[in-house]
Coordinates of C-alpha atoms in Angstrom, one line a residue:
Chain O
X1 CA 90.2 -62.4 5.6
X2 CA 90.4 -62.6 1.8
X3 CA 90.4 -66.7 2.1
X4 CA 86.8 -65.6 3.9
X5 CA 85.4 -63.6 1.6
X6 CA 86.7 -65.2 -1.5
X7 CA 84.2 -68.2 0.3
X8 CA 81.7 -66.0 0.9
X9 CA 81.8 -64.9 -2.4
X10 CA 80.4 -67.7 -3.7
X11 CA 76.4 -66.5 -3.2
X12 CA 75.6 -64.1 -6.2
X13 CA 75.6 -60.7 -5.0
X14 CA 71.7 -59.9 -6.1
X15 CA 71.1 -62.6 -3.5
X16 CA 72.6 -61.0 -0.6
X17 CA 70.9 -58.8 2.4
X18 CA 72.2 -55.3 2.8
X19 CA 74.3 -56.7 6.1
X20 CA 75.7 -59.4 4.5
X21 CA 76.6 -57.3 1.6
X22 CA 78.3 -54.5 3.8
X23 CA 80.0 -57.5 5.6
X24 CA 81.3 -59.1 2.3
X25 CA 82.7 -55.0 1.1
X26 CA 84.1 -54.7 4.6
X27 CA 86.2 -57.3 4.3
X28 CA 87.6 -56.8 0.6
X29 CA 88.4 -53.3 1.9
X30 CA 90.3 -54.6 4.3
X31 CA 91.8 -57.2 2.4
X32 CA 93.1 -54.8 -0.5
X33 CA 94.4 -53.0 2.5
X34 CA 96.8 -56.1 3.4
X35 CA 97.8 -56.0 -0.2
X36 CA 98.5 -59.7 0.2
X37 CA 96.7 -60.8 -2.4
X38 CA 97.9 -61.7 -6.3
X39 CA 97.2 -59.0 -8.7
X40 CA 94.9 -61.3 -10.3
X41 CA 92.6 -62.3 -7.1
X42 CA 92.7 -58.4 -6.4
X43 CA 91.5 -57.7 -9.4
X44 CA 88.9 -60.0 -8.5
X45 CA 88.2 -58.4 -5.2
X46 CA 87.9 -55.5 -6.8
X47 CA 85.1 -56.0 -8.8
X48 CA 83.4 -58.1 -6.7
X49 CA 83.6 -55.1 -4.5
X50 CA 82.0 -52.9 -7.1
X51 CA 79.0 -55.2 -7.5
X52 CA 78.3 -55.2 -3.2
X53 CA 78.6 -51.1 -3.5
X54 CA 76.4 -51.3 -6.5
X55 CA 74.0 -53.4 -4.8
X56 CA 74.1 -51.9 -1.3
X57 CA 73.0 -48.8 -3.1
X58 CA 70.7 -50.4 -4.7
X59 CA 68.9 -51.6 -1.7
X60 CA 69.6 -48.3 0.2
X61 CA 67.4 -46.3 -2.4
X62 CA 64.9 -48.9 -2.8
X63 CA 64.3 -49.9 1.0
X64 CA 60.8 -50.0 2.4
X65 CA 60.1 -50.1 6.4
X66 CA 58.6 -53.5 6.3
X67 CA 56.0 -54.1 9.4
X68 CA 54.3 -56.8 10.5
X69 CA 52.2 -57.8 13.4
X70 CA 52.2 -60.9 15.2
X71 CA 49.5 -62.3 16.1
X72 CA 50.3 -65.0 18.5
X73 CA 53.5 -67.2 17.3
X74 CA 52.9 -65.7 13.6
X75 CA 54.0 -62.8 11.6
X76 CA 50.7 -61.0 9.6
X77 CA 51.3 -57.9 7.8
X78 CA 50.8 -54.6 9.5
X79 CA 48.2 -52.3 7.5
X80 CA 48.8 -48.6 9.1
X81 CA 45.7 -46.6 9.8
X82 CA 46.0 -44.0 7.1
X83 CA 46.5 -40.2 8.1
Chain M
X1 CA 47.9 -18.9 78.9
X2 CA 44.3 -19.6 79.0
X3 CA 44.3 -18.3 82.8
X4 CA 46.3 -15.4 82.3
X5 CA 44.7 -13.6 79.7
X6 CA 47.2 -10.6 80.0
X7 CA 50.4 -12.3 79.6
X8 CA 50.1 -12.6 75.7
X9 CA 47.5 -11.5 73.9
X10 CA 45.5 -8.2 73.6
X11 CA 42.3 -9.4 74.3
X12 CA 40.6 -7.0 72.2
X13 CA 41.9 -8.6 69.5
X14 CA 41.7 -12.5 70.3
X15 CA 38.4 -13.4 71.2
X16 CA 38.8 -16.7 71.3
X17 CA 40.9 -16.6 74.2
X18 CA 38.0 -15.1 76.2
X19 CA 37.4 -18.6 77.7
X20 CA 34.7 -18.2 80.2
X21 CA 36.4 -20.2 83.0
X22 CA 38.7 -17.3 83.1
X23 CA 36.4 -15.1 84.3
X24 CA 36.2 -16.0 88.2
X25 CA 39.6 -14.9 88.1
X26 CA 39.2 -11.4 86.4
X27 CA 39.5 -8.9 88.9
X28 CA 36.1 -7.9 88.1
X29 CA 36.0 -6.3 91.0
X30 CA 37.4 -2.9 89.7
X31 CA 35.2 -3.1 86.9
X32 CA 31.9 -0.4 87.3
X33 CA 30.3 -2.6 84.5
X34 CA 29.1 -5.8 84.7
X35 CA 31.0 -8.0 82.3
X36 CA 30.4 -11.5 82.5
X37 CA 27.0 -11.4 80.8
X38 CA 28.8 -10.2 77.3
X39 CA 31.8 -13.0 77.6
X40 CA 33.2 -10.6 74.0
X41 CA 33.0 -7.9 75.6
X42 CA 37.2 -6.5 75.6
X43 CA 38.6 -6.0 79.6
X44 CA 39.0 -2.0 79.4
X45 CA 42.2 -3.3 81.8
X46 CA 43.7 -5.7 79.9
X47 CA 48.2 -5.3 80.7
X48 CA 49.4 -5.6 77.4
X49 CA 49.3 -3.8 74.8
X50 CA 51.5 -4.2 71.2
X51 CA 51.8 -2.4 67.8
X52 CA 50.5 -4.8 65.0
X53 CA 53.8 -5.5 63.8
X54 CA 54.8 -6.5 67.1
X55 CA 51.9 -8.7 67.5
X56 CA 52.0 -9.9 64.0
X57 CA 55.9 -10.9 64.0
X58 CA 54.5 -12.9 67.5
X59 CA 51.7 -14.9 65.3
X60 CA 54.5 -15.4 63.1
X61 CA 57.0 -16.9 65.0
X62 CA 54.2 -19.6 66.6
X63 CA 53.2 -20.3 63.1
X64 CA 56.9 -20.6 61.6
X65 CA 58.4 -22.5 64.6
X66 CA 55.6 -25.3 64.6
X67 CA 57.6 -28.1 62.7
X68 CA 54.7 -29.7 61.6
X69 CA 53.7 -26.6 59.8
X70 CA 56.6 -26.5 57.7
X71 CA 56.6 -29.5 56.7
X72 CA 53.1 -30.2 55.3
X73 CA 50.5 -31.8 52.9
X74 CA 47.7 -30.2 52.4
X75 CA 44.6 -31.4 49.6
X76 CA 42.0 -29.4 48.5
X77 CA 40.9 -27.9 44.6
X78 CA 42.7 -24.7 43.1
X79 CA 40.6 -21.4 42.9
X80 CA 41.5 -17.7 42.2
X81 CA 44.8 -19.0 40.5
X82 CA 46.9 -15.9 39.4
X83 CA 50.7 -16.5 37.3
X84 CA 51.4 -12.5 37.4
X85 CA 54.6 -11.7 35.1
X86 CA 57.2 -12.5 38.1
X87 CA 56.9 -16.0 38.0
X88 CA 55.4 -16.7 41.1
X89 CA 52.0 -18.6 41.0
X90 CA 49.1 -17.6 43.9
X91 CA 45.6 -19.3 44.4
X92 CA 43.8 -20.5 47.5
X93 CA 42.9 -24.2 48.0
X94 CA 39.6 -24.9 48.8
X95 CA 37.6 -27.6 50.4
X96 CA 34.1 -27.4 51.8
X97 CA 34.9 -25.2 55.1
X98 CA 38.1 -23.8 54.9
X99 CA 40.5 -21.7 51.9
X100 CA 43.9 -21.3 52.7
X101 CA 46.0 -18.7 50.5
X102 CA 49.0 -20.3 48.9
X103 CA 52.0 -19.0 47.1
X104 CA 54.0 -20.8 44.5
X105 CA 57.9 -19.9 44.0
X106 CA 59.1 -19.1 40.6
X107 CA 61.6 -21.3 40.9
X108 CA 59.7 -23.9 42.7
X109 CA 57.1 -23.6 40.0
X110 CA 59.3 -24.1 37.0
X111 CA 59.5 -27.5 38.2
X112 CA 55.9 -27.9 37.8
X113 CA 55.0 -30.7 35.8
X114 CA 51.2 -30.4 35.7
X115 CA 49.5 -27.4 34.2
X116 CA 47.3 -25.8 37.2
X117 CA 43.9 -24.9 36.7
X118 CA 41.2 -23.5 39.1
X119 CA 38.6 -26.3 40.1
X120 CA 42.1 -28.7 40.0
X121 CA 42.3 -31.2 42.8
X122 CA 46.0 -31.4 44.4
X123 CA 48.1 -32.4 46.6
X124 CA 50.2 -29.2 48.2
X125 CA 53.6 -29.9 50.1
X126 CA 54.7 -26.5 51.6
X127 CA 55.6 -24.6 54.4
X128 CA 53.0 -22.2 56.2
X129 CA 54.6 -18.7 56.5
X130 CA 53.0 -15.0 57.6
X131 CA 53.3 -12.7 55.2
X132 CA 53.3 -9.6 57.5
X133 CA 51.9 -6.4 55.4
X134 CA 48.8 -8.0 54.8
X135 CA 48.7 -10.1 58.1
X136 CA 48.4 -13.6 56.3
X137 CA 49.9 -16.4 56.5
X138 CA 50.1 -18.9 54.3
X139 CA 51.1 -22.4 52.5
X140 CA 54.1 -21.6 50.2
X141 CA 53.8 -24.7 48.4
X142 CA 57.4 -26.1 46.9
X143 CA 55.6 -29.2 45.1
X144 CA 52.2 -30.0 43.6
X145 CA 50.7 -33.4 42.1
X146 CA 47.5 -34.3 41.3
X147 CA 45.1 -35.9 44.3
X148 CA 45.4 -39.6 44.8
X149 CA 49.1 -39.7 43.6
X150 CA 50.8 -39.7 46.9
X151 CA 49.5 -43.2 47.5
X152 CA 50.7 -44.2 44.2
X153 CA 54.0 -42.4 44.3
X154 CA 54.5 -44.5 47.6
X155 CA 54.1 -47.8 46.3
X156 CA 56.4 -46.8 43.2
X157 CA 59.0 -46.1 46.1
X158 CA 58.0 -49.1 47.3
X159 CA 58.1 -51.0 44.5
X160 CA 61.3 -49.3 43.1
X161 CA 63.5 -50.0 46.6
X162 CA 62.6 -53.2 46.4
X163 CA 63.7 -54.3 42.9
X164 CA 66.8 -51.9 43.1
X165 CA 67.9 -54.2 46.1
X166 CA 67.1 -57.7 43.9
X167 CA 70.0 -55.6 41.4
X168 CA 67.1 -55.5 39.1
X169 CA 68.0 -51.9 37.7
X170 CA 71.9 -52.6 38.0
X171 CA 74.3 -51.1 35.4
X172 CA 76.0 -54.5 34.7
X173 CA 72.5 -55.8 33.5
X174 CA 72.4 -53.4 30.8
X175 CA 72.9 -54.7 27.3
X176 CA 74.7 -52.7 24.3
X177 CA 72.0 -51.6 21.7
X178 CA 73.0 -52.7 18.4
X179 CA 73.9 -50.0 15.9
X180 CA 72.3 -51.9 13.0
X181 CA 69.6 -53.8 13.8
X182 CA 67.7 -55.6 11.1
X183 CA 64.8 -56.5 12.9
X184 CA 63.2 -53.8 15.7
X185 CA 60.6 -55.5 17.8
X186 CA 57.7 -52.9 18.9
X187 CA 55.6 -53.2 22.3
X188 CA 52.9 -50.9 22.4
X189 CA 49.3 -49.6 21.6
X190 CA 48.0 -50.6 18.1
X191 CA 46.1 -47.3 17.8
X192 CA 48.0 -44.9 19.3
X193 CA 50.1 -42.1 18.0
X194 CA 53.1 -43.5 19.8
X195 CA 53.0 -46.5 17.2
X196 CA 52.8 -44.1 14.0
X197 CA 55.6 -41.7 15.7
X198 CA 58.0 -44.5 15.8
X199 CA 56.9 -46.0 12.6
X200 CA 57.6 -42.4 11.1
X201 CA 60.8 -42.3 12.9
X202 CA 62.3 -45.7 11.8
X203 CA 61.3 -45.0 8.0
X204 CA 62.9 -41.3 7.8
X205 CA 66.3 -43.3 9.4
X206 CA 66.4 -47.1 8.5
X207 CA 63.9 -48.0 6.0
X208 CA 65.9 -51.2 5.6
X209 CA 65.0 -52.4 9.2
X210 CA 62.1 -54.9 9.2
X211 CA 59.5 -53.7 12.0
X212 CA 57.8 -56.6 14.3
X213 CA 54.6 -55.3 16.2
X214 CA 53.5 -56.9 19.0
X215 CA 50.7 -54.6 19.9
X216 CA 49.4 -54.6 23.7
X217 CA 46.7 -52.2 25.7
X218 CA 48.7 -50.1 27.4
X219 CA 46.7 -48.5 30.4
X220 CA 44.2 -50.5 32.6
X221 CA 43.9 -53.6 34.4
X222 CA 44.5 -55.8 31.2
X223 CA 47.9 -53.5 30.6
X224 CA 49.9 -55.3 32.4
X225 CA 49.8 -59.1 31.8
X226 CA 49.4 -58.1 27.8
X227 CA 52.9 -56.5 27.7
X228 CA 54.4 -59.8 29.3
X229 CA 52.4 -61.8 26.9
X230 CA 53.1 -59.4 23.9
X231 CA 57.0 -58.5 25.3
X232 CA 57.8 -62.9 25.9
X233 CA 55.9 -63.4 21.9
X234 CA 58.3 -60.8 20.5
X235 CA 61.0 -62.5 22.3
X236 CA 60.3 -65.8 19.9
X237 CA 61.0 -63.8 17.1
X238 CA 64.6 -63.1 17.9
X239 CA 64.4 -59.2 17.2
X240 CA 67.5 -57.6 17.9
X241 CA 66.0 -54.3 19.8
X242 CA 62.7 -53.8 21.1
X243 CA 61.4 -50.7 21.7
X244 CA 58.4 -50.4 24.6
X245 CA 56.4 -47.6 24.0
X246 CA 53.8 -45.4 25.3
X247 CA 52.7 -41.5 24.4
X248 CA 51.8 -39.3 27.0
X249 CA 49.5 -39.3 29.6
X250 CA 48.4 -39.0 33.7
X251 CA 50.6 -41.1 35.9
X252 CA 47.6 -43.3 36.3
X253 CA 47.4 -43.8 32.1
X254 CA 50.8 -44.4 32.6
X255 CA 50.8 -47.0 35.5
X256 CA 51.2 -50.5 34.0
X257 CA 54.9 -49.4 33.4
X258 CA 55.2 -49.7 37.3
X259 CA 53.6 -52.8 37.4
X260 CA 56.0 -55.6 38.9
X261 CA 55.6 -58.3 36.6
X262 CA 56.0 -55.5 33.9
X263 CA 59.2 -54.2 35.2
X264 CA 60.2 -57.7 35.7
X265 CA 59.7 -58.9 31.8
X266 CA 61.7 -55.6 30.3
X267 CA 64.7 -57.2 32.8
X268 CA 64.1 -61.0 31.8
X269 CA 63.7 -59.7 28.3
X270 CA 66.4 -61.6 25.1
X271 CA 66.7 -58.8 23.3
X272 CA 67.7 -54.9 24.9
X273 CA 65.0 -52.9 25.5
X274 CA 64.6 -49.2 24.9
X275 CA 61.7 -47.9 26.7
X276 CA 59.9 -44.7 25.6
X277 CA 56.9 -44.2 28.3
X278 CA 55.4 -41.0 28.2
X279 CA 56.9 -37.4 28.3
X280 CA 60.5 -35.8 28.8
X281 CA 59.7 -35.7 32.7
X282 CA 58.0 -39.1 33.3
X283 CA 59.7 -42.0 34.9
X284 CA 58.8 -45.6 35.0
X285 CA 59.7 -48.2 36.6
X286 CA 60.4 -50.2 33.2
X287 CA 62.6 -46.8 32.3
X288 CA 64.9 -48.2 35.1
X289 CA 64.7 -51.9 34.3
X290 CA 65.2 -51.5 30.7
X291 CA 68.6 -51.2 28.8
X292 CA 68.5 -47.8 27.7
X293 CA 66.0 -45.0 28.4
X294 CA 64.0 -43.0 25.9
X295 CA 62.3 -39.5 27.0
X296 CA 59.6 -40.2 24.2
X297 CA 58.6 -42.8 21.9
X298 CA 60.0 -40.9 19.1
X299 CA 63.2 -40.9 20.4
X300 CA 63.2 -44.7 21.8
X301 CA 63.0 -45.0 17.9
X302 CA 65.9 -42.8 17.2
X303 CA 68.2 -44.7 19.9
X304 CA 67.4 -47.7 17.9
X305 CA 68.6 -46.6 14.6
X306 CA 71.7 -44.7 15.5
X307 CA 73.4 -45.8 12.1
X308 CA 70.8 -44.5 9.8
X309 CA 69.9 -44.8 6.1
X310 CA 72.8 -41.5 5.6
X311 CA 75.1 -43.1 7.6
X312 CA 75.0 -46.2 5.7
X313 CA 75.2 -43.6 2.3
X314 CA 78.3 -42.3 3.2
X315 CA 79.8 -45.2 4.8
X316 CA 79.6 -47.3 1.2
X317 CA 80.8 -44.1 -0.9
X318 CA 83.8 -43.9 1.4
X319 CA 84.0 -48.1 0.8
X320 CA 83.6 -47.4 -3.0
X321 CA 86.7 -44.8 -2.8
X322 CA 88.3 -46.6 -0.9
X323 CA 88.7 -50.2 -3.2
X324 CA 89.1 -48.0 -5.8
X325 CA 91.8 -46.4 -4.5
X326 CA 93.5 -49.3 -3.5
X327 CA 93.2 -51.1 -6.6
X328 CA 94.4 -48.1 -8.4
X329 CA 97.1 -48.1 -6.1
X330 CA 97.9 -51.7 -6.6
X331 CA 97.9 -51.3 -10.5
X332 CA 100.3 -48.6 -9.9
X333 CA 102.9 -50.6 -8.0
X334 CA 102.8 -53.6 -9.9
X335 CA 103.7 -50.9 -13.2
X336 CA 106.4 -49.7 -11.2
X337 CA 107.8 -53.0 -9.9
X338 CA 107.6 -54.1 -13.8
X339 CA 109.6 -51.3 -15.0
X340 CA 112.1 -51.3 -12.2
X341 CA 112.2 -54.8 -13.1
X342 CA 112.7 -54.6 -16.7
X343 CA 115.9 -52.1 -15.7
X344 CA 117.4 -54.7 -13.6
X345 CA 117.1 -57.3 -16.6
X346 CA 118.4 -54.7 -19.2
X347 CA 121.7 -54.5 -17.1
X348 CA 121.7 -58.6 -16.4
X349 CA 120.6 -59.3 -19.7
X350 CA 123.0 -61.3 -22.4
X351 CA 122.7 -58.5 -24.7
X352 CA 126.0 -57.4 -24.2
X353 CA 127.8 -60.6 -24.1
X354 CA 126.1 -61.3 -27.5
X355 CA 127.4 -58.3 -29.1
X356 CA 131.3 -59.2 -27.6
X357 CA 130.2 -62.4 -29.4
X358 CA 129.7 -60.5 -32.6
X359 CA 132.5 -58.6 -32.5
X360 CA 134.3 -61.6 -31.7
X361 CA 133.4 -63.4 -34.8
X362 CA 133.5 -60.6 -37.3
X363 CA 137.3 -60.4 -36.1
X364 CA 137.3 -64.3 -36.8
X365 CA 135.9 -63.9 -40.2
X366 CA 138.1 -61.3 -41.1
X367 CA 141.0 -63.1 -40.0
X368 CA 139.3 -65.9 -42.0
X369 CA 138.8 -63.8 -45.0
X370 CA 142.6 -62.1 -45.1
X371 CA 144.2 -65.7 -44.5
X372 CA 142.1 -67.2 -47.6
X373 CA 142.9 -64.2 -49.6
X374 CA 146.7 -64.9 -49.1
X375 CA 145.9 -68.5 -49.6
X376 CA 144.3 -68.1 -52.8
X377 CA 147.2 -65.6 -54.0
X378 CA 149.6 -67.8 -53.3
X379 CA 147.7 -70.7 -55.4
X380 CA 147.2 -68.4 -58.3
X381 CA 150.9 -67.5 -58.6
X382 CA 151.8 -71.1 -58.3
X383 CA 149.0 -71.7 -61.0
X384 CA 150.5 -69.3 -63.0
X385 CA 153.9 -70.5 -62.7
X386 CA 152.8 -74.2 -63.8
X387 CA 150.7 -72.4 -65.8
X388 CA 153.7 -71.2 -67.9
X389 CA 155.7 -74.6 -67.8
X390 CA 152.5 -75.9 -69.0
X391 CA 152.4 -73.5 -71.8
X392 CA 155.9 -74.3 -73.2
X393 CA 155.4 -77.8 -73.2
X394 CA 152.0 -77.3 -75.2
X395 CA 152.3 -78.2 -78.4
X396 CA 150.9 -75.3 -80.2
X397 CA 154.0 -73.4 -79.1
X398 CA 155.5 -74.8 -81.7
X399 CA 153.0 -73.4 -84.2
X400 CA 154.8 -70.1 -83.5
X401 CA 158.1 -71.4 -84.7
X402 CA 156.4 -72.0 -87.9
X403 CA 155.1 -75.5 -87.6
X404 CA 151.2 -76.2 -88.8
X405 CA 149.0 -78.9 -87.7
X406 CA 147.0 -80.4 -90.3
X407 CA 143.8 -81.9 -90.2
X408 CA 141.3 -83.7 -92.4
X409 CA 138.0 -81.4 -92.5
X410 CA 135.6 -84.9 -93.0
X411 CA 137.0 -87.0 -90.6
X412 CA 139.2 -84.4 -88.5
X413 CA 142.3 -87.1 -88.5
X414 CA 145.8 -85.3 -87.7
X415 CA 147.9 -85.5 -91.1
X416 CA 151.0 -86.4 -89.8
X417 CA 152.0 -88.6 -93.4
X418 CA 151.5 -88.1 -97.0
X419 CA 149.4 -91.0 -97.6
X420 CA 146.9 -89.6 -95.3
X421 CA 146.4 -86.1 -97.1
X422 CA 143.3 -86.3 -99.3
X423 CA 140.1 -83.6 -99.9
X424 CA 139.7 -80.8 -97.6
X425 CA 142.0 -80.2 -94.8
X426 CA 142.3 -77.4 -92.1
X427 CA 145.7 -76.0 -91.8
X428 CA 146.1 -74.5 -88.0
X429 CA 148.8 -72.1 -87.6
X430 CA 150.2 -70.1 -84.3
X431 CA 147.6 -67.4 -84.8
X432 CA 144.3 -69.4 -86.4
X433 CA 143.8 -72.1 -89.8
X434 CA 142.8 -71.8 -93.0
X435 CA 141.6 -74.5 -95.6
X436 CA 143.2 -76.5 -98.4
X437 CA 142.4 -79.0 -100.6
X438 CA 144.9 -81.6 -101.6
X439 CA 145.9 -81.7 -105.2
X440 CA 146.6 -85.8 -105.3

């Protein structure tokens, strides 16, 4: 688990959708809870882990339903009949 | 009975059983007046006579004990409809000839899902029963549709056996609904409020889904083959849920959800389906092939987002806590294991040996020190010893017996001879010199 995510890791964390962000914090959580780890890669972890939450909340505050239509095989955005 | 007009009925009262051809057996005879012209006219000799009751509990037993009566559908429109404050619901169905007074349970008409109105065109089912105090009978109706759905209700019978045998609507079909999904396919009406309910819906809980519309008509003859087309597109797209969606309406609005090839997409459909036709109380067809069923669009949106945008909150502040606390933790134990540590190495450590060591070598150097101190004393007495031999072969201890030593001042020669005495000369003695000059 913390070989996976020290791999995942690699992608910056601004780069990263809200699932594969909650994936990445899931599995530092559970690989500080092994406690396998060096002090040194927790550490790591750690903050790592603080950038995802950071993020996550991020996107969480700043999330928009996006719609769009499809018209045939393609994707056109949806303009909602206003109220 | 229509030859023996005096075994049932008081003829008085049932005209219609005055057939003529009974007359040649009337015992007219006894009868002063002639009867026969005025066929109405009551027999004045009739045999039997009952109380109303009597005769009404007899109407009522032929009516009640005719199986086809109690089992019955009956059409016509609603008039005089009445909902007094018990519950129960009275009108009379109409058609061109006839009216026939019906009564409505309050429990049967709690279950009414239509909202009757005079001038209404139904279908009745019912019994017929007398009511006795006002000599009536009547339909006491248990169930009520609108006109023209029997047919339709049949062929969703139909329809429905027939896929429930293919295994169409069987449990091990259905597919788990994802508690996250990131993108939420939508099947339904471009215009309709259904689409802005669920659009509403899915923003309030997961703002972070992405929504793909595949809009489709929804009622008429084009319904039907536009939700394959618009259900198979969506398909492409690889959404994780769809939701198929419809607001309310008359089961007719409401019938391309029954269609077959309809039914049959939602089942053939990738991705699970939640399908939200209608109201609370309506069922489709596509409620039954689908994987989940929603009373109302609304909530076909609502069972697609069951981890919401709150959820997620408090799910990341409990993640947040939580690597916090176990790197805290962490930090803590490796303190601990340093000083427990450091302990061990105080007791291992070669601090002790090192001070044996010093103690060791101070004794050494004192030893040293005390042996060189009797080493040296023991030189400086044998120095002074020789020191004193020495001193009584030096040659100024003779001075002290009264001897001088003479010396020449210029060239500082010893004066051991006559001849040599000349000028200045230093005359040393046991305790210091003084000068003389020599006289030759």
């Amino acid at each position: 688990m913390a070989k996976a995510s020290a791999k995942k890791s690699e992608k910056p964390v601004e780069e990263l959708s809200y699932e594969e962000a909650l994936a990445e914090l899931e599995g530092i959580v559970e690989s500080l809870e092994d406690g396998q780890s060096q002090l040194e890669e927790s550490m790591k972890l750690f903050e790592r882990g603080q950038a995802l939450v950071t993020h996550c909340g991020a996107l969480l505050e700043s999330a928009q339903l996006k719609v769009q239509k499809l018209a045939g095989e393609s994707l056109v955005a949806f303009e909602e009949e206003s109220e | 009975m229509k030859k023996d007009e005096t075994s049932d009925f008081d003829p008085g009262h049932s005209p219609f059983i005055l057939d003529p051809s009974s007359f040649p057996f009337h015992p007219s005879t006894f009868i002063p007046f002639k009867l026969s012209s005025h066929p109405m006219q009551p027999t004045l000799f009739s045999s039997i006579h009952l109380t109303v009751s009597q005769l009404t509990f007899r109407i009522r037993k032929l009516l009640e004990g005719d199986l086809e009566m109690q089992d019955v559908w009956v059409e016509g429109e609603i008039s005089n409809l009445s909902r007094p404050a018990s519950g129960h619901v009275y009108f009379t169905l109409k058609d061109k000839n006839a009216s026939l007074r019906c009564v409505m349970w309050k429990t049967d008409a709690a279950r009414l899902r239509i909202n009757l109105q005079d001038g209404m065109a139904i279908e009745a089912h019912g019994k017929i029963t007398v009511y006795e105090p006002q000599g009536q009978y009547q339909l006491a109706v248990n169930i009520i549709q609108p006109r023209g759905e029997g047919a339709l209700y049949q062929e969703f019978l139909r329809l429905k056996a027939m896929l429930e045998s293919e295994g169409l609507f069987d449990v091990e079909r259905k597919r788990p609904i994802p508690q996250l999904p990131n993108k939420i396919g939508i099947v339904t009406s471009q215009t309709g409020a259904a689409l802005r309910d669920m659009l509403n819906t899915l923003r309030r809980r997961l703002p972070l889904a992405q929504v793909l519309l595949a809009p489709s008509p929804v009622q008429g003859v084009d319904a039907p083959p536009a939700l394959v087309k618009a259900l198979q597109l969506l398909n492409h797209q690889l959404p994780d849920v769809i939701l198929l969606a419809r607001g309310g309406g008359s089961i007719e609005d409401l019938w391309a959800f029954n269609d077959e090839r309809v039914v049959r997409a939602v089942a053939e459909s990738k991705a699970p389906i939640i399908c939200g036709v209608g109201h609370e109380t309506d069922f489709t067809l596509c409620d039954f092939s689908a994987d989940l069923r929603a009373p109302t669009p609304t909530a076909a949106a609502e069972l697609a987002t069951q981890t919401t945008v709150d959820d997620l909150s408090t799910q990341l502040t409990h993640h947040a806590a939580r690597i916090t606390d176990l790197t805290l933790n962490l930090l803590a134990e490796q303190k601990a294991l340093i000083s427990s540590v450091t302990a061990r190495l105080k007791y291992v450590s070669p601090e002790r040996r090192i001070q044996s060591e010093y103690q060791h070598l101070d004794e050494l150097s004192r030893r040293a020190f005390s042996a060189l101190t009797h080493r040296i004393q023991l030189q400086t007495s044998t120095v002074n010893g020789m020191s004193k031999r020495l001193q009584s072969l030096n040659p100024e201890g003779v001075l002290s017996r009264g001897y001088a030593i003479i010396t020449r001042k210029d060239d500082g020669a010893v004066v051991s001879k006559v001849s040599q005495a000349h000028g200045e000369m230093n005359v040393r003695v046991s305790d210091g010199e003084f000068e003389v000059i020599s006289k030759t």
